[in-house]
């Protein structure tokens, strides 16, 4: 799939499909590009179970909120809180706040809630030196 000349696709066996963005100058430009191609991106996500977006100018929680709002027509509220998280405002939260010595096992995020979201968006402003994982639960179950 080609969104436009600023996007290339990376597919590797056993890894999520990745859309690599090049030359997207700021958050507003990223939001516009993502909103214009929301349906195409959703189609890739539905087919593959996970989609990584790389190279977007996302440096703050505010930038992340712009991307989220471009991709999702409706926000999923963080409710029935079960773990400690930092609230960055505008419905942007950290993942579970645990010391680095404690690991978080693979799980279905928010599956414990009565009304869980159908799609989640995660952002990484500071990449870990090691670890981190995303899995397609459909493949895990099969």
Tab-separated table of N, CA and C in Angstrom:
chain	number	residue	atom	x	y	z
A	1	UNK	N	0.843	-1.172	0.000
A	1	UNK	CA	0.000	0.000	0.000
A	1	UNK	C	0.889	1.236	0.000
A	2	UNK	N	0.484	2.262	-0.702
A	2	UNK	CA	1.230	3.514	-0.713
A	2	UNK	C	0.302	4.624	-0.274
A	3	UNK	N	0.588	5.237	0.856
A	3	UNK	CA	-0.207	6.382	1.291
A	3	UNK	C	0.188	7.607	0.481
A	4	UNK	N	1.446	7.837	0.377
A	4	UNK	CA	1.995	8.887	-0.472
A	4	UNK	C	3.503	8.704	-0.510
A	5	UNK	N	4.187	9.626	-1.100
A	5	UNK	CA	5.634	9.472	-1.268
A	5	UNK	C	6.410	9.541	0.038
A	6	UNK	N	5.791	9.979	1.126
A	6	UNK	CA	6.487	10.099	2.409
A	6	UNK	C	6.381	8.860	3.284
A	7	UNK	N	5.773	7.786	2.773
A	7	UNK	CA	5.569	6.588	3.587
A	7	UNK	C	6.109	5.367	2.862
A	8	UNK	N	6.895	4.570	3.580
A	8	UNK	CA	7.313	3.277	3.049
A	8	UNK	C	6.854	2.210	4.032
A	9	UNK	N	6.655	1.009	3.516
A	9	UNK	CA	6.139	-0.084	4.327
A	9	UNK	C	7.215	-1.130	4.539
A	10	UNK	N	7.318	-1.606	5.772
A	10	UNK	CA	8.276	-2.649	6.111
A	10	UNK	C	7.480	-3.838	6.635
A	11	UNK	N	7.659	-4.975	6.007
A	11	UNK	CA	7.035	-6.209	6.487
A	11	UNK	C	8.126	-7.256	6.640
A	12	UNK	N	8.212	-7.789	7.837
A	12	UNK	CA	9.183	-8.843	8.135
A	12	UNK	C	8.449	-9.971	8.838
A	13	UNK	N	8.775	-11.211	8.508
A	13	UNK	CA	8.102	-12.339	9.160
A	13	UNK	C	8.212	-12.246	10.685
A	14	UNK	N	7.096	-12.448	11.355
A	14	UNK	CA	7.077	-12.458	12.815
A	14	UNK	C	7.092	-11.089	13.463
A	15	UNK	N	7.045	-10.015	12.676
A	15	UNK	CA	7.074	-8.652	13.228
A	15	UNK	C	5.852	-7.889	12.731
A	16	UNK	N	5.383	-6.915	13.521
A	16	UNK	CA	4.262	-6.101	13.044
A	16	UNK	C	4.638	-5.334	11.770
A	17	UNK	N	3.663	-5.095	10.936
A	17	UNK	CA	3.862	-4.247	9.764
A	17	UNK	C	4.208	-2.845	10.274
A	18	UNK	N	5.152	-2.207	9.604
A	18	UNK	CA	5.578	-0.878	10.019
A	18	UNK	C	5.433	0.104	8.865
A	19	UNK	N	4.781	1.222	9.141
A	19	UNK	CA	4.719	2.336	8.193
A	19	UNK	C	5.787	3.330	8.644
A	20	UNK	N	6.754	3.605	7.769
A	20	UNK	CA	7.850	4.516	8.097
A	20	UNK	C	7.603	5.827	7.370
A	21	UNK	N	7.450	6.892	8.146
A	21	UNK	CA	7.157	8.213	7.606
A	21	UNK	C	8.459	9.000	7.486
A	22	UNK	N	8.610	9.676	6.366
A	22	UNK	CA	9.807	10.467	6.119
A	22	UNK	C	9.387	11.869	5.676
A	23	UNK	N	9.999	12.868	6.264
A	23	UNK	CA	9.750	14.237	5.830
A	23	UNK	C	8.473	14.855	6.349
A	24	UNK	N	7.847	14.263	7.354
A	24	UNK	CA	6.663	14.872	7.955
A	24	UNK	C	7.178	15.875	8.984
A	25	UNK	N	6.913	17.151	8.752
A	25	UNK	CA	7.605	18.219	9.468
A	25	UNK	C	7.131	18.489	10.889
A	26	UNK	N	5.842	18.388	11.136
A	26	UNK	CA	5.347	18.744	12.469
A	26	UNK	C	4.083	17.963	12.789
A	27	UNK	N	3.594	18.155	14.013
A	27	UNK	CA	2.427	17.416	14.472
A	27	UNK	C	1.184	17.659	13.639
A	28	UNK	N	0.982	18.896	13.195
A	28	UNK	CA	-0.201	19.209	12.389
A	28	UNK	C	-0.130	18.491	11.034
A	29	UNK	N	1.049	18.461	10.426
A	29	UNK	CA	1.214	17.757	9.150
A	29	UNK	C	0.991	16.257	9.335
A	30	UNK	N	1.522	15.705	10.433
A	30	UNK	CA	1.329	14.279	10.723
A	30	UNK	C	-0.149	13.979	10.921
A	31	UNK	N	-0.835	14.819	11.693
A	31	UNK	CA	-2.257	14.607	11.950
A	31	UNK	C	-3.057	14.653	10.654
A	32	UNK	N	-2.738	15.586	9.780
A	32	UNK	CA	-3.441	15.690	8.504
A	32	UNK	C	-3.239	14.464	7.634
A	33	UNK	N	-2.003	13.999	7.556
A	33	UNK	CA	-1.683	12.805	6.750
A	33	UNK	C	-2.396	11.578	7.296
A	34	UNK	N	-2.345	11.401	8.608
A	34	UNK	CA	-2.978	10.231	9.226
A	34	UNK	C	-4.494	10.271	9.081
A	35	UNK	N	-5.090	11.439	9.284
A	35	UNK	CA	-6.543	11.564	9.164
A	35	UNK	C	-6.991	11.280	7.731
A	36	UNK	N	-6.218	11.743	6.759
A	36	UNK	CA	-6.578	11.532	5.356
A	36	UNK	C	-6.527	10.061	4.971
A	37	UNK	N	-5.706	9.282	5.669
A	37	UNK	CA	-5.532	7.867	5.316
A	37	UNK	C	-5.952	6.931	6.448
A	38	UNK	N	-6.816	7.419	7.320
A	38	UNK	CA	-7.272	6.628	8.471
A	38	UNK	C	-7.841	5.282	8.042
A	39	UNK	N	-8.669	5.255	7.009
A	39	UNK	CA	-9.277	4.006	6.556
A	39	UNK	C	-8.248	3.007	6.047
A	40	UNK	N	-7.257	3.488	5.281
A	40	UNK	CA	-6.204	2.603	4.777
A	40	UNK	C	-5.390	2.018	5.929
A	41	UNK	N	-5.043	2.861	6.890
A	41	UNK	CA	-4.267	2.389	8.050
A	41	UNK	C	-5.070	1.379	8.854
A	42	UNK	N	-6.365	1.634	9.009
A	42	UNK	CA	-7.229	0.711	9.748
A	42	UNK	C	-7.303	-0.640	9.039
A	43	UNK	N	-7.351	-0.609	7.725
A	43	UNK	CA	-7.385	-1.854	6.953
A	43	UNK	C	-6.127	-2.687	7.195
A	44	UNK	N	-4.973	-2.046	7.213
A	44	UNK	CA	-3.718	-2.755	7.487
A	44	UNK	C	-3.738	-3.304	8.910
A	45	UNK	N	-4.185	-2.500	9.864
A	45	UNK	CA	-4.266	-2.942	11.258
A	45	UNK	C	-5.187	-4.147	11.390
A	46	UNK	N	-6.349	-4.091	10.769
A	46	UNK	CA	-7.296	-5.204	10.862
A	46	UNK	C	-6.722	-6.483	10.255
A	47	UNK	N	-5.997	-6.339	9.180
A	47	UNK	CA	-5.434	-7.509	8.500
A	47	UNK	C	-4.281	-8.125	9.286
A	48	UNK	N	-3.458	-7.291	9.922
A	48	UNK	CA	-2.238	-7.791	10.556
A	48	UNK	C	-2.278	-7.822	12.091
A	49	UNK	N	-3.256	-7.186	12.702
A	49	UNK	CA	-3.386	-7.239	14.156
A	49	UNK	C	-2.565	-6.221	14.914
A	50	UNK	N	-1.539	-5.668	14.292
A	50	UNK	CA	-0.720	-4.614	14.911
A	50	UNK	C	-0.106	-3.801	13.785
A	51	UNK	N	0.105	-2.537	14.042
A	51	UNK	CA	0.705	-1.642	13.058
A	51	UNK	C	1.604	-0.662	13.795
A	52	UNK	N	2.865	-0.637	13.421
A	52	UNK	CA	3.805	0.339	13.990
A	52	UNK	C	3.881	1.532	13.054
A	53	UNK	N	3.882	2.720	13.632
A	53	UNK	CA	4.077	3.963	12.887
A	53	UNK	C	5.398	4.547	13.363
A	54	UNK	N	6.346	4.700	12.465
A	54	UNK	CA	7.671	5.209	12.825
A	54	UNK	C	7.968	6.482	12.044
A	55	UNK	N	8.781	7.344	12.656
A	55	UNK	CA	9.253	8.537	11.973
A	55	UNK	C	8.322	9.730	12.066
A	56	UNK	N	7.231	9.607	12.811
A	56	UNK	CA	6.343	10.758	12.987
A	56	UNK	C	6.962	11.722	14.005
A	57	UNK	N	6.711	13.021	13.852
A	57	UNK	CA	7.268	13.993	14.794
A	57	UNK	C	6.475	14.013	16.110
A	58	UNK	N	6.605	12.945	16.879
A	58	UNK	CA	5.918	12.818	18.166
A	58	UNK	C	6.984	12.880	19.252
A	59	UNK	N	7.040	14.028	19.942
A	59	UNK	CA	8.068	14.242	20.955
A	59	UNK	C	7.488	14.534	22.338
A	60	UNK	N	6.187	14.786	22.394
A	60	UNK	CA	5.542	15.132	23.656
A	60	UNK	C	4.187	14.432	23.753
A	61	UNK	N	3.605	14.465	24.934
A	61	UNK	CA	2.260	13.914	25.112
A	61	UNK	C	1.261	14.669	24.244
A	62	UNK	N	1.472	15.953	24.047
A	62	UNK	CA	0.586	16.753	23.201
A	62	UNK	C	0.655	16.283	21.744
A	63	UNK	N	1.875	15.995	21.264
A	63	UNK	CA	2.027	15.460	19.904
A	63	UNK	C	1.299	14.127	19.777
A	64	UNK	N	1.431	13.282	20.801
A	64	UNK	CA	0.774	11.977	20.797
A	64	UNK	C	-0.742	12.152	20.710
A	65	UNK	N	-1.283	13.122	21.466
A	65	UNK	CA	-2.726	13.371	21.441
A	65	UNK	C	-3.185	13.799	20.047
A	66	UNK	N	-2.383	14.586	19.338
A	66	UNK	CA	-2.715	14.980	17.961
A	66	UNK	C	-2.818	13.758	17.052
A	67	UNK	N	-1.850	12.860	17.161
A	67	UNK	CA	-1.849	11.639	16.356
A	67	UNK	C	-3.059	10.782	16.713
A	68	UNK	N	-3.305	10.605	17.998
A	68	UNK	CA	-4.462	9.804	18.439
A	68	UNK	C	-5.760	10.359	17.866
A	69	UNK	N	-5.935	11.658	17.964
A	69	UNK	CA	-7.185	12.252	17.504
A	69	UNK	C	-7.326	12.183	15.981
A	70	UNK	N	-6.204	12.118	15.261
A	70	UNK	CA	-6.262	11.960	13.804
A	70	UNK	C	-6.656	10.532	13.421
A	71	UNK	N	-6.277	9.569	14.246
A	71	UNK	CA	-6.526	8.159	13.931
A	71	UNK	C	-7.853	7.626	14.464
A	72	UNK	N	-8.356	8.211	15.541
A	72	UNK	CA	-9.561	7.696	16.191
A	72	UNK	C	-10.640	8.763	16.256
A	73	UNK	N	-11.822	8.401	15.811
A	73	UNK	CA	-12.951	9.329	15.850
A	73	UNK	C	-13.440	9.540	17.282
A	74	UNK	N	-13.211	8.536	18.131
A	74	UNK	CA	-13.692	8.614	19.518
A	74	UNK	C	-12.601	8.119	20.456
A	75	UNK	N	-12.428	8.821	21.560
A	75	UNK	CA	-11.429	8.431	22.555
A	75	UNK	C	-11.984	7.352	23.482
A	76	UNK	N	-11.127	6.406	23.826
A	76	UNK	CA	-11.475	5.413	24.842
A	76	UNK	C	-11.014	5.956	26.182
A	77	UNK	N	-11.895	6.060	27.112
A	77	UNK	CA	-11.553	6.568	28.443
A	77	UNK	C	-10.802	5.505	29.233
A	78	UNK	N	-9.861	5.946	30.051
A	78	UNK	CA	-9.170	5.023	30.947
A	78	UNK	C	-10.014	4.927	32.205
A	79	UNK	N	-10.701	3.814	32.362
A	79	UNK	CA	-11.600	3.614	33.489
A	79	UNK	C	-11.281	2.310	34.197
A	80	UNK	N	-11.876	2.150	35.348
A	80	UNK	CA	-11.650	0.951	36.161
A	80	UNK	C	-10.147	0.711	36.333
A	81	UNK	N	-9.487	1.744	36.758
A	81	UNK	CA	-8.027	1.738	36.866
A	81	UNK	C	-7.541	0.628	37.793
A	82	UNK	N	-6.562	-0.143	37.300
A	82	UNK	CA	-6.070	-1.291	38.064
A	82	UNK	C	-4.580	-1.189	38.380
A	83	UNK	N	-3.861	-0.277	37.714
A	83	UNK	CA	-2.425	-0.147	37.939
A	83	UNK	C	-2.064	1.329	38.043
A	84	UNK	N	-0.945	1.631	38.703
A	84	UNK	CA	-0.538	3.040	38.806
A	84	UNK	C	-0.036	3.556	37.452
A	85	UNK	N	-0.578	4.702	37.017
A	85	UNK	CA	-0.180	5.327	35.758
A	85	UNK	C	-0.088	6.830	35.957
A	86	UNK	N	0.757	7.454	35.165
A	86	UNK	CA	0.863	8.913	35.182
A	86	UNK	C	-0.123	9.489	34.177
A	87	UNK	N	-0.809	10.550	34.564
A	87	UNK	CA	-1.763	11.239	33.702
A	87	UNK	C	-1.067	12.456	33.116
A	88	UNK	N	-0.850	12.457	31.799
A	88	UNK	CA	-0.165	13.559	31.129
A	88	UNK	C	-1.133	14.609	30.607
A	89	UNK	N	-2.432	14.429	30.871
A	89	UNK	CA	-3.446	15.371	30.412
A	89	UNK	C	-4.002	14.973	29.054
A	90	UNK	N	-5.175	15.508	28.732
A	90	UNK	CA	-5.818	15.288	27.438
A	90	UNK	C	-6.019	13.799	27.144
A	91	UNK	N	-6.335	13.023	28.187
A	91	UNK	CA	-6.575	11.575	28.062
A	91	UNK	C	-5.360	10.793	27.565
A	92	UNK	N	-4.159	11.255	27.894
A	92	UNK	CA	-2.925	10.540	27.584
A	92	UNK	C	-2.328	10.064	28.904
A	93	UNK	N	-2.075	8.750	29.000
A	93	UNK	CA	-1.558	8.148	30.223
A	93	UNK	C	-0.285	7.365	29.929
A	94	UNK	N	0.517	7.193	30.959
A	94	UNK	CA	1.684	6.319	30.835
A	94	UNK	C	1.214	4.872	30.856
A	95	UNK	N	2.120	3.989	30.494
A	95	UNK	CA	1.840	2.581	30.743
A	95	UNK	C	1.985	2.389	32.252
A	96	UNK	N	1.858	1.195	32.726
A	96	UNK	CA	1.965	0.945	34.158
A	96	UNK	C	3.294	1.456	34.695
A	97	UNK	N	3.230	2.250	35.735
A	97	UNK	CA	4.432	2.809	36.362
A	97	UNK	C	4.992	1.799	37.359
A	98	UNK	N	5.989	1.061	36.925
A	98	UNK	CA	6.669	0.100	37.794
A	98	UNK	C	8.167	0.344	37.721
A	99	UNK	N	8.898	-0.022	38.767
A	99	UNK	CA	10.362	0.090	38.708
A	99	UNK	C	10.925	-0.810	37.611
A	100	UNK	N	12.049	-0.435	37.008
A	100	UNK	CA	12.625	-1.230	35.918
A	100	UNK	C	12.894	-2.691	36.272
A	101	UNK	N	13.111	-2.993	37.539
A	101	UNK	CA	13.405	-4.368	37.943
A	101	UNK	C	12.176	-5.273	37.840
A	102	UNK	N	10.985	-4.681	37.747
A	102	UNK	CA	9.762	-5.480	37.645
A	102	UNK	C	9.331	-5.550	36.181
A	103	UNK	N	9.062	-6.758	35.714
A	103	UNK	CA	8.639	-6.917	34.322
A	103	UNK	C	7.115	-6.996	34.246
A	104	UNK	N	6.609	-6.644	33.086
A	104	UNK	CA	5.178	-6.745	32.811
A	104	UNK	C	5.011	-7.824	31.754
A	105	UNK	N	4.316	-8.874	32.093
A	105	UNK	CA	4.121	-9.999	31.181
A	105	UNK	C	3.119	-9.628	30.079
A	106	UNK	N	3.179	-10.363	28.985
A	106	UNK	CA	2.256	-10.149	27.882
A	106	UNK	C	0.828	-10.274	28.410
A	107	UNK	N	-0.014	-9.348	28.004
A	107	UNK	CA	-1.399	-9.350	28.458
A	107	UNK	C	-2.255	-8.585	27.452
A	108	UNK	N	-3.554	-8.710	27.584
A	108	UNK	CA	-4.497	-7.949	26.766
A	108	UNK	C	-4.838	-6.672	27.524
A	109	UNK	N	-4.299	-5.580	27.058
A	109	UNK	CA	-4.477	-4.299	27.737
A	109	UNK	C	-5.953	-3.958	27.895
A	110	UNK	N	-6.336	-3.586	29.104
A	110	UNK	CA	-7.698	-3.167	29.459
A	110	UNK	C	-8.757	-4.251	29.271
A	111	UNK	N	-8.361	-5.495	29.133
A	111	UNK	CA	-9.346	-6.559	28.942
A	111	UNK	C	-10.147	-6.830	30.220
A	112	UNK	N	-9.692	-6.304	31.333
A	112	UNK	CA	-10.381	-6.511	32.608
A	112	UNK	C	-11.554	-5.561	32.796
A	113	UNK	N	-11.709	-4.566	31.923
A	113	UNK	CA	-12.777	-3.583	32.101
A	113	UNK	C	-14.088	-4.112	31.535
A	114	UNK	N	-15.179	-3.567	32.020
A	114	UNK	CA	-16.491	-3.994	31.544
A	114	UNK	C	-16.732	-3.549	30.102
A	115	UNK	N	-16.224	-2.387	29.737
A	115	UNK	CA	-16.354	-1.881	28.369
A	115	UNK	C	-14.953	-1.540	27.867
A	116	UNK	N	-14.273	-2.555	27.339
A	116	UNK	CA	-12.896	-2.350	26.893
A	116	UNK	C	-12.870	-1.787	25.473
A	117	UNK	N	-11.819	-1.023	25.165
A	117	UNK	CA	-11.722	-0.441	23.826
A	117	UNK	C	-11.400	-1.511	22.783
A	118	UNK	N	-11.884	-1.314	21.579
A	118	UNK	CA	-11.607	-2.253	20.496
A	118	UNK	C	-10.223	-2.065	19.901
A	119	UNK	N	-9.680	-0.860	20.036
A	119	UNK	CA	-8.364	-0.545	19.483
A	119	UNK	C	-7.623	0.344	20.467
A	120	UNK	N	-6.340	0.080	20.622
A	120	UNK	CA	-5.500	0.892	21.506
A	120	UNK	C	-4.337	1.463	20.717
A	121	UNK	N	-3.878	2.618	21.146
A	121	UNK	CA	-2.725	3.270	20.542
A	121	UNK	C	-1.694	3.489	21.634
A	122	UNK	N	-0.490	3.010	21.399
A	122	UNK	CA	0.602	3.194	22.339
A	122	UNK	C	1.663	4.054	21.680
A	123	UNK	N	2.302	4.891	22.462
A	123	UNK	CA	3.393	5.706	21.949
A	123	UNK	C	4.637	5.491	22.790
A	124	UNK	N	5.777	5.661	22.172
A	124	UNK	CA	7.044	5.494	22.878
A	124	UNK	C	7.905	6.730	22.609
A	125	UNK	N	8.036	7.581	23.624
A	125	UNK	CA	8.848	8.788	23.474
A	125	UNK	C	10.308	8.517	23.795
A	126	UNK	N	10.550	7.532	24.658
A	126	UNK	CA	11.913	7.121	24.997
A	126	UNK	C	11.983	5.609	24.838
A	127	UNK	N	12.687	5.167	23.824
A	127	UNK	CA	12.769	3.729	23.552
A	127	UNK	C	13.582	3.026	24.638
A	128	UNK	N	13.153	1.842	25.066
A	128	UNK	CA	13.924	1.093	26.051
A	128	UNK	C	15.218	0.570	25.433
A	129	UNK	N	16.205	0.377	26.263
A	129	UNK	CA	17.468	-0.171	25.766
A	129	UNK	C	17.304	-1.627	25.350
A	130	UNK	N	16.376	-2.326	25.990
A	130	UNK	CA	16.077	-3.709	25.612
A	130	UNK	C	14.656	-4.030	26.033
A	131	UNK	N	14.127	-5.099	25.455
A	131	UNK	CA	12.789	-5.548	25.824
A	131	UNK	C	11.701	-4.800	25.080
A	132	UNK	N	10.491	-4.994	25.532
A	132	UNK	CA	9.333	-4.412	24.882
A	132	UNK	C	8.780	-5.378	23.852
A	133	UNK	N	7.460	-5.512	23.797
A	133	UNK	CA	6.883	-6.455	22.848
A	133	UNK	C	5.423	-6.109	22.585
A	134	UNK	N	4.996	-6.455	21.389
A	134	UNK	CA	3.603	-6.379	20.997
A	134	UNK	C	3.292	-7.699	20.309
A	135	UNK	N	2.137	-8.260	20.606
A	135	UNK	CA	1.773	-9.535	19.997
A	135	UNK	C	0.385	-9.446	19.405
A	136	UNK	N	0.162	-10.187	18.345
A	136	UNK	CA	-1.156	-10.337	17.752
A	136	UNK	C	-1.819	-11.494	18.497
A	137	UNK	N	-2.765	-11.161	19.355
A	137	UNK	CA	-3.396	-12.178	20.210
A	137	UNK	C	-4.098	-13.246	19.383
A	138	UNK	N	-4.537	-12.888	18.186
A	138	UNK	CA	-5.159	-13.901	17.322
A	138	UNK	C	-4.174	-15.021	17.023
A	139	UNK	N	-2.919	-14.670	16.810
A	139	UNK	CA	-1.895	-15.690	16.545
A	139	UNK	C	-1.525	-16.434	17.816
A	140	UNK	N	-1.489	-15.748	18.937
A	140	UNK	CA	-1.178	-16.393	20.210
A	140	UNK	C	-2.244	-17.448	20.517
A	141	UNK	N	-3.502	-17.119	20.304
A	141	UNK	CA	-4.588	-18.050	20.587
A	141	UNK	C	-4.587	-19.261	19.656
A	142	UNK	N	-4.174	-19.049	18.413
A	142	UNK	CA	-4.201	-20.175	17.482
A	142	UNK	C	-2.997	-21.084	17.742
